[in-house]
Amino acid sequence: MRGGSMKKILLVEDDEAIRNSVVDLFEVSNFNVKAVDNGRKALKLLSSFAPDVIVTDIMMPEMDGVELLSEVKQNLKWKDIPVIMLTAKVLVADRLNALSQGADGYICKPFKIEELLYTIINVTKLRESVAIKTAAGQIKVINGTNHLSFLETLNEKIASHPDKQPNLDEMAATFQMSPSGFQKKLKRLTGSSFSEYVNTQKLERARDLIQNGQYSMKEIAAMTGYRSASYFSTAFKSYFGKSPTYFIKK
């Protein structure tokens, strides 16, 4: 990283190959990095190592990433450390769970190292821009952002017109943001573009409607904004890895 002191990163990843690869790339990028393979070891290390950012996998033995996140955010000494989650879990519900616990970023595997590096740079810049040093030398956040409220409001707006494709410019305007700023914020929080995020919301609603058992596939396709049942079925299988009929309750 350019300028300032070397950033300290705590990496928590149980996959040895991924852990070693990311450590090597962090060191090349001039980060001071410590790495452990589960959340319990990370908590122990935090007593002697004060990172600028924690990067953690979610699925790990002994203590997973969400449990680690919860412990960090409930600790007065550590709660302002940005936490970036790495995971192969792609459902929006999983992302919302992590964000509701206080995660500052969410990156899906497989990922490009540039994506992780830029996310680290962005969250540290954001933290520095919204914090001041008090007389006692402690960090005080003075202008935080309610990420969960942003996503909940967005979900409500998408759900209010389930049979239509929301317009990016109009949606950004309702948040009093530029389209590019809106896209960047959504990408940072969820790892998805606006169109990708809308599609996941619609497909997850479609799954709920299928499990409800009251509608035909053609009706569900129309209710979620798909122009045909066949196109809906293709999109559904691409997202869930299973056909819509798999979710019909027997």
Short mmCIF file of C-alpha atoms in Angstrom, two decimals:
data_model
loop_
_atom_site.label_atom_id
_atom_site.label_comp_id
_atom_site.label_asym_id
_atom_site.label_seq_id
_atom_site.Cartn_x
_atom_site.Cartn_y
_atom_site.Cartn_z
CA MET A 1 0.00 0.00 0.00
CA ARG A 2 1.12 3.51 -0.68
CA GLY A 3 1.63 6.05 2.04
CA GLY A 4 1.29 5.70 5.81
CA SER A 5 2.63 2.90 7.96
CA MET A 6 2.46 -0.76 7.00
CA LYS A 7 -1.08 -2.05 7.57
CA LYS A 8 -1.45 -5.01 9.92
CA ILE A 9 -3.75 -7.82 8.79
CA LEU A 10 -5.04 -10.79 10.77
CA LEU A 11 -5.96 -13.59 8.35
CA VAL A 12 -8.16 -16.42 9.65
CA GLU A 13 -8.46 -19.27 7.14
CA ASP A 14 -8.48 -23.04 7.73
CA ASP A 15 -7.58 -24.02 4.16
CA GLU A 16 -3.78 -24.18 4.26
CA ALA A 17 -3.29 -23.66 0.52
CA ILE A 18 -5.50 -20.55 0.46
CA ARG A 19 -3.97 -19.26 3.69
CA ASN A 20 -0.39 -19.57 2.45
CA SER A 21 -1.25 -18.08 -0.94
CA VAL A 22 -2.98 -15.04 0.57
CA VAL A 23 -0.19 -14.52 3.12
CA ASP A 24 2.39 -14.49 0.32
CA LEU A 25 0.39 -11.96 -1.68
CA PHE A 26 -0.22 -9.78 1.39
CA GLU A 27 3.50 -9.69 2.14
CA VAL A 28 4.30 -8.77 -1.46
CA SER A 29 1.72 -5.97 -1.09
CA ASN A 30 3.63 -4.65 1.94
CA PHE A 31 1.18 -5.80 4.64
CA ASN A 32 2.28 -7.02 8.05
CA VAL A 33 0.22 -10.22 8.25
CA LYS A 34 -0.41 -12.84 10.93
CA ALA A 35 -2.36 -15.97 9.98
CA VAL A 36 -4.21 -18.63 12.00
CA ASP A 37 -6.58 -21.44 11.05
CA ASN A 38 -9.63 -20.86 13.28
CA GLY A 39 -11.49 -18.21 15.24
CA ARG A 40 -10.38 -19.39 18.67
CA LYS A 41 -6.71 -18.93 17.75
CA ALA A 42 -7.55 -15.53 16.29
CA LEU A 43 -9.08 -14.36 19.58
CA LYS A 44 -5.98 -15.51 21.45
CA LEU A 45 -3.70 -13.68 19.01
CA LEU A 46 -5.71 -10.45 19.34
CA SER A 47 -4.44 -10.10 22.91
CA SER A 48 -0.93 -9.44 21.55
CA PHE A 49 -1.50 -8.32 17.94
CA ALA A 50 -3.61 -5.27 17.06
CA PRO A 51 -4.59 -5.57 13.37
CA ASP A 52 -5.95 -2.78 11.20
CA VAL A 53 -8.21 -5.33 9.48
CA ILE A 54 -9.37 -8.89 10.16
CA VAL A 55 -9.95 -11.10 7.10
CA THR A 56 -11.73 -14.31 8.04
CA ASP A 57 -13.25 -17.35 6.40
CA ILE A 58 -16.72 -18.33 7.65
CA MET A 59 -16.68 -22.14 7.64
CA MET A 60 -13.95 -23.23 10.09
CA PRO A 61 -13.53 -25.78 12.90
CA GLU A 62 -13.67 -24.93 16.64
CA MET A 63 -14.92 -21.36 16.08
CA ASP A 64 -16.29 -20.20 12.73
CA GLY A 65 -16.02 -16.75 11.21
CA VAL A 66 -19.47 -15.53 12.28
CA GLU A 67 -18.76 -16.51 15.89
CA LEU A 68 -15.40 -14.73 15.68
CA LEU A 69 -17.09 -11.66 14.20
CA SER A 70 -19.61 -11.60 17.06
CA GLU A 71 -16.85 -11.87 19.68
CA VAL A 72 -14.85 -9.07 18.06
CA LYS A 73 -17.79 -6.67 17.72
CA GLN A 74 -18.88 -7.23 21.34
CA ASN A 75 -15.42 -6.48 22.73
CA LEU A 76 -14.87 -2.79 23.55
CA LYS A 77 -11.18 -3.04 22.66
CA TRP A 78 -11.68 -4.69 19.27
CA LYS A 79 -15.15 -3.61 18.09
CA ASP A 80 -13.87 -0.90 15.72
CA ILE A 81 -11.55 -3.25 13.81
CA PRO A 82 -12.99 -3.76 10.29
CA VAL A 83 -13.83 -7.41 9.54
CA ILE A 84 -13.97 -8.78 5.99
CA MET A 85 -15.64 -12.16 5.49
CA LEU A 86 -14.44 -14.74 2.94
CA THR A 87 -16.81 -17.55 2.05
CA ALA A 88 -18.05 -19.96 -0.58
CA LYS A 89 -21.62 -19.40 0.69
CA VAL A 90 -23.45 -17.23 -1.85
CA LEU A 91 -27.04 -16.94 -0.60
CA VAL A 92 -28.14 -13.42 0.25
CA ALA A 93 -29.42 -14.67 3.62
CA ASP A 94 -25.88 -15.72 4.56
CA ARG A 95 -24.51 -12.32 3.58
CA LEU A 96 -27.21 -10.51 5.53
CA ASN A 97 -26.44 -12.65 8.57
CA ALA A 98 -22.78 -11.65 8.47
CA LEU A 99 -23.58 -7.99 7.80
CA SER A 100 -26.13 -7.93 10.63
CA GLN A 101 -23.34 -9.07 12.96
CA GLY A 102 -21.24 -6.07 11.91
CA ALA A 103 -19.14 -7.34 8.98
CA ASP A 104 -17.54 -4.51 6.99
CA GLY A 105 -17.10 -6.47 3.76
CA TYR A 106 -18.10 -9.79 2.21
CA ILE A 107 -16.17 -11.56 -0.56
CA CYS A 108 -17.25 -14.82 -2.19
CA LYS A 109 -14.79 -17.56 -3.11
CA PRO A 110 -13.22 -17.96 -5.55
CA PHE A 111 -12.01 -14.37 -5.60
CA LYS A 112 -9.28 -12.36 -7.26
CA ILE A 113 -6.61 -11.08 -4.89
CA GLU A 114 -7.10 -7.58 -6.33
CA GLU A 115 -10.71 -7.64 -5.08
CA LEU A 116 -9.53 -8.48 -1.57
CA LEU A 117 -6.76 -5.88 -1.62
CA TYR A 118 -9.08 -3.10 -2.79
CA THR A 119 -11.68 -4.09 -0.18
CA ILE A 120 -9.04 -3.85 2.55
CA ILE A 121 -7.89 -0.45 1.26
CA ASN A 122 -11.48 0.83 1.09
CA VAL A 123 -12.54 -0.31 4.56
CA THR A 124 -9.41 1.13 6.16
CA LYS A 125 -9.92 4.44 4.36
CA LEU A 126 -13.55 4.49 5.47
CA ARG A 127 -12.58 3.74 9.05
CA GLU A 128 -9.95 6.48 9.03
CA SER A 129 -12.37 8.99 7.51
CA VAL A 130 -15.05 8.44 10.17
CA ALA A 131 -12.84 8.27 13.24
CA ILE A 132 -10.96 10.77 15.40
CA LYS A 133 -8.45 10.36 18.17
CA THR A 134 -9.85 11.33 21.55
CA ALA A 135 -7.66 12.88 24.23
CA ALA A 136 -7.26 9.45 25.78
CA GLY A 137 -5.95 8.08 22.49
CA GLN A 138 -8.98 5.88 21.84
CA ILE A 139 -10.77 5.66 18.50
CA LYS A 140 -14.25 7.14 18.40
CA VAL A 141 -16.47 6.49 15.37
CA ILE A 142 -18.34 9.68 14.52
CA ASN A 143 -20.13 8.92 11.27
CA GLY A 144 -20.97 5.25 10.80
CA THR A 145 -23.18 3.74 8.09
CA ASN A 146 -26.11 1.45 8.81
CA HIS A 147 -25.39 -1.21 6.20
CA LEU A 148 -28.17 -3.53 7.31
CA SER A 149 -30.77 -0.75 7.07
CA PHE A 150 -29.57 0.02 3.53
CA LEU A 151 -30.03 -3.60 2.43
CA GLU A 152 -33.34 -4.05 4.23
CA THR A 153 -34.72 -0.93 2.54
CA LEU A 154 -33.43 -2.11 -0.84
CA ASN A 155 -35.02 -5.54 -0.32
CA GLU A 156 -38.35 -3.91 0.53
CA LYS A 157 -38.24 -1.78 -2.62
CA ILE A 158 -37.45 -4.79 -4.80
CA ALA A 159 -40.23 -6.80 -3.14
CA SER A 160 -42.77 -4.01 -3.67
CA HIS A 161 -42.68 -4.64 -7.45
CA PRO A 162 -41.75 -8.34 -7.71
CA ASP A 163 -43.01 -8.70 -11.29
CA LYS A 164 -40.87 -5.85 -12.63
CA GLN A 165 -37.15 -5.27 -13.14
CA PRO A 166 -36.12 -2.25 -11.01
CA ASN A 167 -34.36 0.60 -12.76
CA LEU A 168 -30.88 1.38 -11.41
CA ASP A 169 -31.13 5.17 -11.84
CA GLU A 170 -34.53 5.32 -10.14
CA MET A 171 -33.43 3.05 -7.30
CA ALA A 172 -30.27 5.07 -6.67
CA ALA A 173 -32.33 8.27 -6.61
CA THR A 174 -34.57 6.89 -3.84
CA PHE A 175 -31.42 6.54 -1.70
CA GLN A 176 -30.29 10.04 -2.74
CA MET A 177 -27.19 8.54 -4.35
CA SER A 178 -25.66 8.61 -7.80
CA PRO A 179 -26.04 5.35 -9.79
CA SER A 180 -22.27 4.75 -9.66
CA GLY A 181 -22.10 5.43 -5.91
CA PHE A 182 -25.09 3.18 -5.29
CA GLN A 183 -23.51 0.38 -7.35
CA LYS A 184 -20.19 0.68 -5.52
CA LYS A 185 -21.84 0.52 -2.10
CA LEU A 186 -23.96 -2.50 -3.04
CA LYS A 187 -20.93 -4.26 -4.55
CA ARG A 188 -18.88 -3.63 -1.41
CA LEU A 189 -21.61 -4.93 0.89
CA THR A 190 -22.78 -7.97 -1.08
CA GLY A 191 -20.20 -8.70 -3.77
CA SER A 192 -22.96 -8.37 -6.39
CA SER A 193 -23.88 -5.84 -9.03
CA PHE A 194 -27.37 -4.30 -8.90
CA SER A 195 -28.78 -6.64 -11.56
CA GLU A 196 -27.21 -9.69 -9.89
CA TYR A 197 -28.58 -8.70 -6.51
CA VAL A 198 -32.09 -8.12 -7.88
CA ASN A 199 -32.03 -11.52 -9.59
CA THR A 200 -30.98 -13.31 -6.40
CA GLN A 201 -33.79 -11.62 -4.48
CA LYS A 202 -36.33 -12.64 -7.12
CA LEU A 203 -35.06 -16.22 -7.29
CA GLU A 204 -35.14 -16.64 -3.53
CA ARG A 205 -38.71 -15.31 -3.51
CA ALA A 206 -39.51 -17.78 -6.29
CA ARG A 207 -38.18 -20.64 -4.16
CA ASP A 208 -40.48 -19.55 -1.31
CA LEU A 209 -43.45 -19.45 -3.69
CA ILE A 210 -42.64 -22.93 -5.00
CA GLN A 211 -42.44 -24.32 -1.47
CA ASN A 212 -45.75 -22.60 -0.69
CA GLY A 213 -47.35 -24.89 -3.27
CA GLN A 214 -50.17 -22.58 -4.37
CA TYR A 215 -48.91 -21.52 -7.81
CA SER A 216 -47.84 -23.11 -11.08
CA MET A 217 -44.33 -22.58 -12.45
CA LYS A 218 -45.75 -20.31 -15.15
CA GLU A 219 -47.47 -18.16 -12.53
CA ILE A 220 -44.34 -17.98 -10.37
CA ALA A 221 -42.24 -16.99 -13.38
CA ALA A 222 -44.65 -14.12 -14.11
CA MET A 223 -44.83 -13.11 -10.44
CA THR A 224 -41.05 -12.76 -10.26
CA GLY A 225 -40.61 -10.90 -13.54
CA TYR A 226 -39.45 -13.66 -15.90
CA ARG A 227 -40.75 -13.56 -19.45
CA SER A 228 -41.24 -17.33 -19.73
CA ALA A 229 -41.34 -20.43 -17.55
CA SER A 230 -38.43 -21.98 -19.47
CA TYR A 231 -36.21 -18.91 -18.99
CA PHE A 232 -37.18 -18.84 -15.32
CA SER A 233 -36.32 -22.53 -14.93
CA THR A 234 -32.88 -22.01 -16.52
CA ALA A 235 -32.07 -19.03 -14.29
CA PHE A 236 -33.34 -20.86 -11.21
CA LYS A 237 -31.21 -23.94 -11.83
CA SER A 238 -28.15 -21.81 -12.57
CA TYR A 239 -28.51 -20.08 -9.19
CA PHE A 240 -29.58 -22.94 -6.90
CA GLY A 241 -27.94 -25.82 -8.74
CA LYS A 242 -31.28 -27.65 -8.78
CA SER A 243 -34.42 -27.38 -10.90
CA PRO A 244 -37.52 -25.61 -9.51
CA THR A 245 -39.38 -28.92 -9.19
CA TYR A 246 -36.80 -30.09 -6.62
CA PHE A 247 -38.29 -27.61 -4.13
CA ILE A 248 -41.89 -28.75 -4.54
CA LYS A 249 -43.02 -30.18 -1.21
CA LYS A 250 -43.98 -33.81 -1.56
#
